[in-house]
Coordinates of C-alpha atoms and ligand atoms in Angstrom, one line a residue:
M1 CA -24.3 -27.1 59.8
V2 CA -21.4 -27.4 57.3
I3 CA -22.9 -27.0 53.7
S4 CA -21.8 -27.0 50.1
V5 CA -23.1 -25.4 47.1
I6 CA -22.0 -27.2 43.5
G7 CA -22.2 -25.2 40.8
V8 CA -22.7 -21.4 42.2
G9 CA -24.3 -19.6 39.0
Y10 CA -27.1 -17.4 39.8
L11 CA -28.9 -19.6 41.9
G12 CA -25.8 -21.5 43.7
A13 CA -24.0 -18.1 43.9
V14 CA -27.1 -16.3 45.8
H15 CA -28.1 -19.9 47.8
A16 CA -24.7 -20.0 49.0
A17 CA -24.5 -16.4 50.4
A18 CA -27.9 -17.0 51.9
M19 CA -27.1 -20.4 53.5
A20 CA -24.4 -18.2 55.3
E21 CA -26.5 -15.6 56.1
L22 CA -28.8 -18.1 57.9
G23 CA -25.8 -19.1 60.1
H24 CA -24.0 -22.2 58.4
E25 CA -20.7 -23.4 57.2
V26 CA -20.7 -22.8 53.7
I27 CA -18.2 -24.0 51.1
G28 CA -18.8 -22.9 47.1
L29 CA -17.6 -24.8 44.1
D30 CA -17.3 -24.4 41.0
I31 CA -15.1 -25.2 37.8
D32 CA -15.4 -21.8 37.0
A33 CA -12.0 -20.1 38.4
D34 CA -12.4 -16.5 37.5
R35 CA -16.3 -16.9 38.7
I36 CA -14.7 -18.4 41.7
A37 CA -12.0 -15.8 42.1
A38 CA -14.5 -13.0 41.8
L39 CA -16.5 -14.6 44.4
Q40 CA -14.0 -15.1 47.1
A41 CA -13.3 -11.7 45.8
G42 CA -16.4 -9.6 47.1
R43 CA -17.7 -9.1 43.6
A44 CA -21.1 -10.3 42.2
P45 CA -20.6 -11.8 38.9
F46 CA -24.0 -10.7 38.2
H47 CA -26.2 -7.8 38.8
E48 CA -28.4 -8.4 41.8
P49 CA -29.8 -6.3 44.3
G50 CA -28.7 -6.7 48.1
F51 CA -26.4 -10.2 46.5
E52 CA -22.6 -8.5 46.9
E53 CA -24.0 -7.5 50.2
I54 CA -24.8 -10.7 51.8
L55 CA -21.7 -12.5 49.8
R56 CA -19.8 -10.1 51.7
R57 CA -20.8 -10.5 55.0
G58 CA -20.7 -13.9 54.3
L59 CA -17.0 -13.6 53.9
R60 CA -16.2 -11.8 56.5
S61 CA -17.8 -13.5 59.1
G62 CA -15.2 -16.6 57.7
R63 CA -18.5 -19.0 57.6
L64 CA -18.7 -18.2 53.4
R65 CA -15.7 -19.4 50.8
F66 CA -15.3 -20.7 47.8
T67 CA -13.0 -23.5 45.9
T68 CA -12.7 -25.4 42.5
D69 CA -11.7 -27.8 44.3
Y70 CA -13.7 -30.8 45.0
A71 CA -11.7 -32.4 47.7
E72 CA -12.7 -29.4 50.4
L73 CA -16.0 -30.4 49.9
E74 CA -15.5 -33.3 52.4
P75 CA -16.9 -31.9 55.6
A76 CA -19.9 -30.8 54.3
E77 CA -22.9 -32.8 55.6
V78 CA -25.5 -31.3 53.1
H79 CA -24.5 -30.8 49.3
F80 CA -26.7 -28.7 47.4
L81 CA -26.6 -29.1 43.7
G82 CA -27.5 -25.6 41.6
L83 CA -26.2 -26.4 38.6
G84 CA -27.6 -24.9 35.0
T85 CA -29.5 -27.0 33.0
P86 CA -29.7 -25.0 29.8
Q87 CA -31.7 -25.9 26.4
R88 CA -29.8 -28.8 24.6
K89 CA -28.7 -27.5 21.3
D90 CA -29.9 -30.4 19.5
G91 CA -33.3 -29.8 20.6
F92 CA -36.0 -28.8 23.4
G93 CA -34.8 -31.2 25.7
A94 CA -32.8 -30.3 29.2
D95 CA -28.8 -30.5 28.9
L96 CA -27.6 -32.6 32.6
S97 CA -24.1 -32.8 31.5
H98 CA -23.3 -30.3 34.3
L99 CA -25.2 -31.9 37.0
E100 CA -24.3 -35.4 35.8
S101 CA -20.1 -34.4 36.0
A102 CA -20.6 -32.7 39.4
I103 CA -22.4 -35.9 40.8
D104 CA -19.5 -38.0 39.2
S105 CA -17.3 -35.8 41.0
L106 CA -19.0 -35.5 44.1
R107 CA -19.0 -39.3 44.1
E108 CA -15.2 -39.6 45.5
V109 CA -16.2 -36.9 47.8
L110 CA -19.0 -38.6 49.6
A111 CA -17.4 -42.2 49.8
A112 CA -14.5 -40.2 51.9
R113 CA -17.3 -39.4 54.6
G114 CA -16.9 -43.3 55.6
G115 CA -20.8 -43.4 55.6
A116 CA -21.3 -40.5 57.9
P117 CA -25.4 -39.4 57.1
T118 CA -25.1 -37.0 54.1
L119 CA -27.8 -35.5 51.8
V120 CA -26.9 -34.4 48.3
V121 CA -30.0 -31.7 47.9
G122 CA -30.7 -31.0 43.9
K123 CA -32.0 -27.3 43.4
S124 CA -31.8 -27.4 39.4
T125 CA -34.5 -28.0 37.3
V126 CA -34.6 -31.0 35.6
P127 CA -37.0 -33.2 34.1
A128 CA -39.2 -35.7 35.8
G129 CA -37.5 -38.9 36.6
T130 CA -33.9 -37.2 36.8
A131 CA -33.7 -37.0 40.7
R132 CA -34.8 -40.9 41.0
R133 CA -32.2 -42.0 38.2
L134 CA -29.3 -39.4 40.0
S135 CA -30.2 -41.1 43.1
D136 CA -29.6 -44.4 42.2
Q137 CA -25.7 -43.2 41.6
V138 CA -25.4 -41.5 44.6
E139 CA -27.4 -43.8 47.4
Q140 CA -25.0 -46.3 46.2
V141 CA -22.7 -44.7 48.8
E142 CA -23.2 -45.5 52.3
G143 CA -25.2 -42.5 54.4
V144 CA -26.0 -41.0 51.4
Q145 CA -29.6 -39.6 50.6
L146 CA -30.8 -37.6 48.1
L147 CA -33.4 -35.1 48.2
W148 CA -34.8 -32.9 45.3
N149 CA -35.7 -29.6 46.7
P150 CA -36.6 -26.8 43.7
E151 CA -35.8 -23.3 43.9
F152 CA -37.8 -20.6 42.6
L153 CA -36.1 -17.8 42.8
R154 CA -37.0 -14.4 40.6
E155 CA -33.6 -12.6 39.1
G156 CA -34.2 -9.0 40.8
F157 CA -35.9 -11.2 44.2
A158 CA -33.1 -13.8 44.5
V159 CA -32.0 -12.7 47.7
Q160 CA -35.6 -12.1 49.0
D161 CA -36.8 -15.2 47.6
T162 CA -34.5 -17.3 49.1
L163 CA -34.3 -16.1 52.1
E164 CA -38.2 -15.6 52.4
P165 CA -39.7 -18.2 50.2
D166 CA -43.2 -18.6 49.2
R167 CA -42.7 -22.1 50.0
L168 CA -40.5 -25.1 50.7
V169 CA -40.8 -28.6 48.3
Y170 CA -39.4 -31.3 50.0
G171 CA -39.3 -34.3 47.0
L172 CA -38.3 -37.7 48.1
R173 CA -37.5 -41.2 46.8
E174 CA -40.3 -42.5 49.4
P175 CA -41.9 -39.6 51.0
E176 CA -43.3 -41.4 54.1
G177 CA -41.2 -43.9 56.5
P178 CA -38.2 -43.5 59.4
Q179 CA -36.2 -43.0 56.4
A180 CA -37.9 -40.1 54.8
E181 CA -38.2 -38.7 58.2
A182 CA -34.2 -38.6 59.2
V183 CA -33.9 -36.8 55.5
I184 CA -36.6 -34.7 56.2
A185 CA -34.6 -33.8 59.5
M186 CA -31.8 -33.0 58.6
L187 CA -33.0 -30.7 55.4
D188 CA -35.2 -29.6 58.3
A189 CA -32.1 -28.3 60.4
V190 CA -30.4 -26.2 57.4
Y191 CA -34.0 -24.3 57.1
A192 CA -34.9 -23.7 60.7
A193 CA -34.8 -20.1 60.7
L194 CA -37.3 -20.4 57.5
L195 CA -39.6 -22.8 59.0
A196 CA -39.3 -21.0 62.3
A197 CA -40.8 -17.5 60.7
G198 CA -43.5 -20.0 59.3
V199 CA -42.6 -20.8 55.9
P200 CA -45.1 -23.6 54.6
R201 CA -43.0 -26.8 53.3
L202 CA -44.6 -29.7 51.4
V203 CA -43.1 -33.3 51.5
M204 CA -43.7 -35.3 48.3
G205 CA -42.1 -37.8 46.0
Y206 CA -39.2 -36.7 43.4
E207 CA -41.3 -37.0 40.5
T208 CA -43.8 -34.3 41.8
A209 CA -41.5 -32.2 43.3
E210 CA -39.8 -31.8 39.8
L211 CA -43.2 -31.2 38.5
V212 CA -44.1 -28.3 40.9
K213 CA -40.9 -26.5 39.4
A214 CA -42.1 -27.2 35.9
S215 CA -45.9 -26.7 36.5
A216 CA -45.2 -22.9 38.2
N217 CA -42.8 -21.8 35.1
A218 CA -45.2 -23.4 32.5
F219 CA -48.3 -21.7 34.3
L220 CA -46.1 -18.4 34.1
A221 CA -45.0 -18.5 30.8
T222 CA -48.8 -18.9 29.4
K223 CA -50.1 -16.3 32.0
I224 CA -48.2 -14.2 30.0
S225 CA -48.9 -15.4 26.7
F226 CA -52.5 -15.7 27.2
I227 CA -52.4 -11.8 27.7
N228 CA -50.0 -11.3 24.4
A229 CA -52.8 -13.8 22.8
I230 CA -55.3 -11.1 23.9
A231 CA -52.9 -8.5 23.2
E232 CA -53.1 -9.6 19.4
M233 CA -56.6 -9.4 19.5
C234 CA -57.2 -5.7 21.2
E235 CA -54.8 -4.8 18.0
A236 CA -57.0 -6.3 15.6
V237 CA -60.7 -4.6 17.1
G238 CA -59.3 -1.5 18.6
G239 CA -58.8 -2.7 22.3
D240 CA -56.5 -1.7 25.3
V241 CA -54.7 -5.1 26.8
A242 CA -53.7 -2.7 29.4
D243 CA -57.2 -2.5 30.8
V244 CA -58.0 -5.6 29.9
A245 CA -55.8 -7.4 32.4
R246 CA -56.7 -4.3 35.1
A247 CA -59.9 -5.7 34.5
I248 CA -59.2 -9.5 34.5
G249 CA -56.7 -9.2 37.3
M250 CA -59.4 -8.0 39.6
D251 CA -61.4 -11.3 40.2
D252 CA -59.3 -13.0 42.7
R253 CA -59.6 -16.4 40.6
I254 CA -57.3 -14.8 38.0
G255 CA -55.2 -12.1 39.7
A256 CA -53.4 -9.3 38.4
K257 CA -49.5 -10.7 38.4
F258 CA -48.1 -11.8 35.2
L259 CA -50.7 -10.2 33.3
R260 CA -48.4 -7.3 32.1
A261 CA -48.7 -7.6 28.2
G262 CA -45.8 -7.1 25.6
V263 CA -42.5 -7.9 23.7
G264 CA -43.3 -11.2 26.0
F265 CA -40.8 -13.7 28.1
G266 CA -37.3 -14.2 28.0
G267 CA -34.8 -14.7 30.8
G268 CA -32.5 -18.1 31.5
C269 CA -35.3 -20.2 32.9
L270 CA -39.2 -19.5 31.4
P271 CA -38.1 -20.3 27.6
K272 CA -35.8 -23.1 28.1
D273 CA -38.0 -24.3 30.7
I274 CA -41.5 -25.0 28.9
R275 CA -39.4 -26.5 26.0
A276 CA -38.0 -29.1 28.2
F277 CA -41.6 -29.7 29.7
I278 CA -42.6 -30.0 26.3
A279 CA -39.7 -32.5 25.3
S280 CA -40.1 -34.4 28.9
A281 CA -44.0 -34.9 28.0
E282 CA -43.2 -35.9 24.3
E283 CA -40.9 -38.7 26.2
H284 CA -43.4 -39.8 28.6
G285 CA -45.9 -40.2 25.4
V286 CA -48.2 -37.8 26.9
G287 CA -47.1 -34.6 24.4
E288 CA -50.6 -33.9 23.3
A289 CA -51.2 -33.0 26.9
L290 CA -48.5 -30.2 26.8
G291 CA -49.4 -29.2 23.5
F292 CA -50.6 -25.9 24.4
L293 CA -47.1 -25.0 25.6
R294 CA -46.0 -24.9 22.1
E295 CA -48.6 -22.1 21.3
V296 CA -47.1 -20.4 24.3
D297 CA -43.9 -20.3 22.9
L298 CA -45.2 -19.4 19.3
I299 CA -47.2 -16.2 21.0
N300 CA -44.2 -15.5 22.9
E301 CA -41.7 -15.5 19.8
R302 CA -44.7 -13.6 17.7
R303 CA -44.7 -10.9 20.0
R304 CA -40.9 -9.9 19.1
A305 CA -41.5 -10.5 15.5
R306 CA -45.0 -8.0 15.6
T307 CA -42.3 -5.4 17.7
V308 CA -40.1 -5.4 14.6
E309 CA -43.3 -5.0 12.2
L310 CA -44.9 -2.4 14.0
A311 CA -41.3 0.1 14.2
G312 CA -41.7 -0.7 10.1
E313 CA -44.6 0.6 9.8
M314 CA -44.1 3.8 12.1
L315 CA -40.5 4.9 10.3
G316 CA -42.2 3.3 6.9
G317 CA -38.9 1.0 6.5
V318 CA -36.4 0.2 9.2
E319 CA -33.5 0.0 6.6
G320 CA -30.6 3.3 7.8
R321 CA -33.2 4.8 10.6
R322 CA -31.9 5.9 13.9
I323 CA -33.5 3.7 16.3
T324 CA -32.8 3.8 19.7
V325 CA -33.4 0.1 22.3
L326 CA -34.3 1.6 25.9
G327 CA -33.5 -2.0 27.5
A328 CA -31.1 -4.9 26.7
A329 CA -31.7 -7.0 29.8
F330 CA -34.5 -9.8 29.6
K331 CA -36.3 -8.1 33.0
P332 CA -35.8 -5.0 34.6
D333 CA -32.8 -5.1 37.9
S334 CA -31.0 -7.6 35.6
D335 CA -27.6 -7.5 33.8
D336 CA -28.6 -10.8 32.0
V337 CA -29.8 -11.1 28.3
R338 CA -30.0 -14.5 28.2
D339 CA -33.0 -15.1 25.4
S340 CA -33.8 -11.4 26.3
P341 CA -36.5 -10.3 24.1
A342 CA -35.2 -6.3 23.8
L343 CA -31.8 -7.8 23.0
D344 CA -33.6 -9.9 20.1
V345 CA -35.5 -7.1 19.0
A346 CA -32.3 -5.0 18.7
D347 CA -30.7 -7.3 16.7
R348 CA -33.6 -8.2 14.1
L349 CA -33.8 -4.4 13.8
M350 CA -30.0 -4.2 13.0
Q351 CA -30.1 -7.5 10.6
A352 CA -33.0 -5.4 9.2
G353 CA -30.4 -2.7 8.2
A354 CA -31.5 -0.1 10.9
R355 CA -29.1 1.8 12.9
V356 CA -29.8 0.9 16.3
T357 CA -27.9 2.0 19.9
V358 CA -29.1 0.0 22.9
T359 CA -28.9 1.5 26.0
D360 CA -29.3 -0.2 29.5
P361 CA -28.6 0.3 33.2
Q362 CA -26.7 -2.5 33.7
A363 CA -26.6 -4.7 30.9
L364 CA -25.0 -3.3 28.4
A365 CA -21.5 -5.3 28.9
N366 CA -23.1 -8.5 28.8
A367 CA -25.5 -7.5 25.5
A368 CA -22.2 -6.3 23.6
Q369 CA -20.7 -9.4 23.8
R370 CA -23.6 -11.2 22.9
V371 CA -24.6 -9.5 20.0
P372 CA -21.1 -8.4 17.8
G373 CA -21.4 -5.3 16.1
L374 CA -24.1 -3.9 18.7
T375 CA -23.7 -0.1 19.4
V376 CA -24.2 0.1 23.2
E377 CA -24.7 3.5 24.8
A378 CA -24.7 4.0 28.5
E379 CA -26.0 7.6 28.9
L380 CA -29.8 7.9 28.6
A381 CA -29.7 11.0 26.9
A382 CA -26.8 10.0 24.7
A383 CA -28.5 7.2 23.3
L384 CA -31.7 9.2 22.9
R385 CA -30.2 12.2 20.8
G386 CA -30.7 11.9 17.1
A387 CA -33.1 8.7 17.7
E388 CA -36.0 8.3 15.0
L389 CA -37.5 6.3 16.8
T390 CA -37.5 5.1 20.3
L391 CA -38.4 1.6 21.7
L392 CA -39.1 0.5 25.6
L393 CA -38.8 -3.0 25.7
T394 CA -37.3 -3.5 29.2
E395 CA -39.5 -2.0 31.8
W396 CA -36.3 -0.5 33.8
R397 CA -37.5 2.4 36.4
E398 CA -36.1 5.1 34.5
Y399 CA -37.7 4.4 31.5
R400 CA -40.8 4.0 32.7
D401 CA -40.5 7.3 34.8
L402 CA -38.8 8.8 31.5
D403 CA -40.2 12.8 30.7
P404 CA -41.8 13.0 27.6
T405 CA -40.8 16.5 27.4
W406 CA -36.9 16.2 28.1
A407 CA -36.8 13.1 25.7
A408 CA -38.8 15.0 23.1
E409 CA -36.2 17.6 22.8
L410 CA -33.2 14.7 22.5
V411 CA -34.6 12.7 19.9
A412 CA -35.0 13.4 15.9
A413 CA -38.4 12.7 15.6
P414 CA -40.6 12.1 18.9
H415 CA -42.2 8.3 17.8
M416 CA -42.5 5.8 21.0
L417 CA -43.1 2.6 20.7
D418 CA -43.9 1.4 24.3
G419 CA -43.2 -3.0 24.1
R420 CA -44.0 -2.9 27.5
T421 CA -47.2 -1.0 28.0
V422 CA -45.9 0.8 30.8
L423 CA -46.2 4.5 29.6
E424 CA -48.7 6.8 29.7
P425 CA -50.5 7.2 26.0
R426 CA -52.2 11.0 27.1
R427 CA -48.8 12.2 28.5
W428 CA -47.0 11.3 26.1
A429 CA -49.5 12.4 23.2
A430 CA -49.7 15.7 25.0
A431 CA -45.7 16.2 25.3
G432 CA -46.2 16.0 20.9
W433 CA -45.1 12.2 20.7
E434 CA -46.4 9.7 18.6
L435 CA -47.2 6.5 21.4
R436 CA -47.6 3.4 19.7
A437 CA -47.5 0.3 22.2
L438 CA -48.1 -3.6 21.7
G439 CA -51.4 -4.7 22.4
R440 CA -53.0 -1.3 22.3
S441 CA -54.6 0.1 19.1
A442 CA -52.9 2.9 16.8
P443 CA -54.7 6.2 18.3
A444 CA -57.6 7.6 16.5
Q445 CA -56.2 10.5 15.2
A446 CA -53.2 10.5 12.8
T447 CA -50.6 13.3 13.5
T448 CA -47.4 12.4 11.2
P449 CA -47.4 11.3 7.9
T450 CA -45.5 8.3 8.7
Q451 CA -48.7 7.6 10.7
T452 CA -51.1 8.3 8.0
A453 CA -49.5 6.2 5.7
T454 CA -49.0 3.1 7.5
S455 CA -51.9 3.2 11.1
T456 CA -54.7 1.7 9.7
P457 CA -53.7 -1.6 7.6
E458 CA -56.3 -3.7 6.2
P459 CA -56.7 -6.5 8.4
T460 CA -55.8 -9.1 5.7
A461 CA -52.4 -7.6 5.0
H462 CA -51.7 -7.5 9.1
P463 CA -49.3 -10.4 9.1
A464 CA -48.6 -11.0 13.1
L465 CA -52.2 -10.9 13.6
G466 CA -53.0 -13.8 11.0
P467 CA -53.6 -17.3 12.3
V468 CA -51.1 -19.2 13.6
G469 CA -48.9 -20.7 10.7
P470 CA -44.7 -21.3 9.7
A471 CA -44.8 -18.3 7.5
V472 CA -46.0 -15.7 10.5
A473 CA -45.0 -17.7 13.7
P474 CA -41.4 -19.9 12.9
T475 CA -41.3 -22.3 15.5
P476 CA -38.3 -20.8 17.5
M477 CA -34.6 -21.9 16.7
P478 CA -32.8 -24.1 19.6
G479 CA -29.6 -22.5 18.1
R480 CA -30.5 -19.1 18.4
T481 CA -31.7 -19.2 22.4
L482 CA -29.2 -18.0 24.8
T483 CA -28.3 -20.6 27.3
S484 CA -25.4 -20.6 29.0
A485 CA -26.0 -21.7 32.4
Ligands
LIG501 C1 -38.2 -17.2 36.2 C2 -39.4 -17.5 37.1 O1 -40.4 -16.5 37.8 C3 -39.0 -18.0 39.1 O2 -40.1 -18.7 39.8 C4 -38.1 -19.0 38.6 O3 -37.3 -20.0 39.7 C5 -37.4 -18.9 37.3 O4 -38.0 -18.1 36.3 P1 -37.2 -15.0 36.4 O5 -36.6 -15.3 35.0 O6 -35.9 -14.4 37.2 O7 -37.7 -15.9 37.2 O8 -38.2 -13.8 35.5 P2 -39.7 -13.4 35.9 O9 -39.9 -12.3 37.0 O10 -40.3 -14.8 36.1 O11 -39.9 -12.9 34.3 C6 -39.6 -14.1 33.1 C7 -39.9 -13.0 32.2 O12 -41.2 -12.6 31.7 C8 -39.8 -11.3 31.4 O13 -38.7 -11.4 30.5 C9 -40.4 -10.8 31.8 O14 -39.9 -9.2 31.6 C10 -41.5 -11.3 31.8 N1 -42.8 -10.9 31.8 C11 -43.0 -10.9 33.5 C12 -44.0 -10.4 31.4 O15 -43.6 -9.9 30.1 N2 -44.7 -10.1 31.6 C13 -45.7 -10.4 32.7 O16 -46.8 -9.8 34.0 C14 -44.3 -10.7 33.8

């Protein structure tokens, strides 16, 4: 089939290359000429395992190309919309302007099809009600139908998630009837290989499909904040959150995934999607129903504040101190720094007067662009050299596997704050390190002077563990959120 993908950011670029991989003829479009030039030259504009390979294979086969010109999309029978829906600058809601302007530009292309059956397929994450509103616009053109087909891909696994998804969700204006069958058959033809491989396909109304995506991300965010709330309890009463997670995760009904406590979630999706979900519920008069998502957001925010506070406890104040942060990306195997907890904590430490060096295997260019004045160091050994405190904030394999004896020889003082609960406490202690971890109580025996002075705070003098309130848990500022598409 001839397919277009409009908006070739993370989601769209991977989708375009994956559709070419399935044997379709694909044209990717974006208004960003630099991005289009890079993709057309076979260069991935972001770090994503396996993506460059399928991009180049698609380009070589002649089935995949990229353009900035809407007129070139006329032959396409199916148009996928892969545009970003970032958080609005003035609040929690989703900014749909990229999607709306793409639809405006597309309408001329659709009209030129002269009534031939054409499918427009929304993949972006949007508030419930968006698909119905947009369908009123595009379905005015004869022969055109709109379907909403949310995307669940994870960064770092984007190619696999696109070619071997857990499920395909089709949202239709009317999920039943002869018109629905024609629309479903057309998208089935696009995904024929996936359906033949047994991927389940679920058909439902527009609003339900939109809610599936919002609910999936809200659930994942809630699961992370749940375990991070338990981490706060563990710190207060002297428990170990990693053991709690392991034990409760063995219950099938709970499941072990997304129970890794630490500095919390970030990225281009979960934070902005839960806020858009809150805003949407409020608009529909059911704000109370999703009010708990505010708490999810606050718990997440509080982990960052707590990390900075713990760094201060470990050093007896961060001002003027040499701190190394391992990780800038919001998660491993990605160079994405949008709303990255690691980068945010590094920035906060810098604002508090610390001399911070950040290292990351892939994300340093993006990090330096995002936080002007940040000191970055690509070499792990060089980054560790002279550090008075090291924070592990993104669990790249090389940091999880770090040899504590080797690292101890480089740093100025062996103090490690494990913000992802991934380091083995005994192994690090045996190599002479003071290891503190979010969600794990401080070691019983204090081994350094700074620890003796600060590791046993009175419960009341422990602001991050106090009751939720604006003084310790400020509502995240929409303006601070990093939301480029
Ligand atoms: C997410 C959803 O998983 C995906 O389905 C959706 O399509 C887009 O949003 P992604 O943003 O790639 O994907 O990241 P994800 O793997 O969900 O991780 C999000 C954040 O949560 C990361 O910062 C990660 O470090 C953090 N996280 C994840 C935890 O803190 N603990 C966990 O147990 C899991």
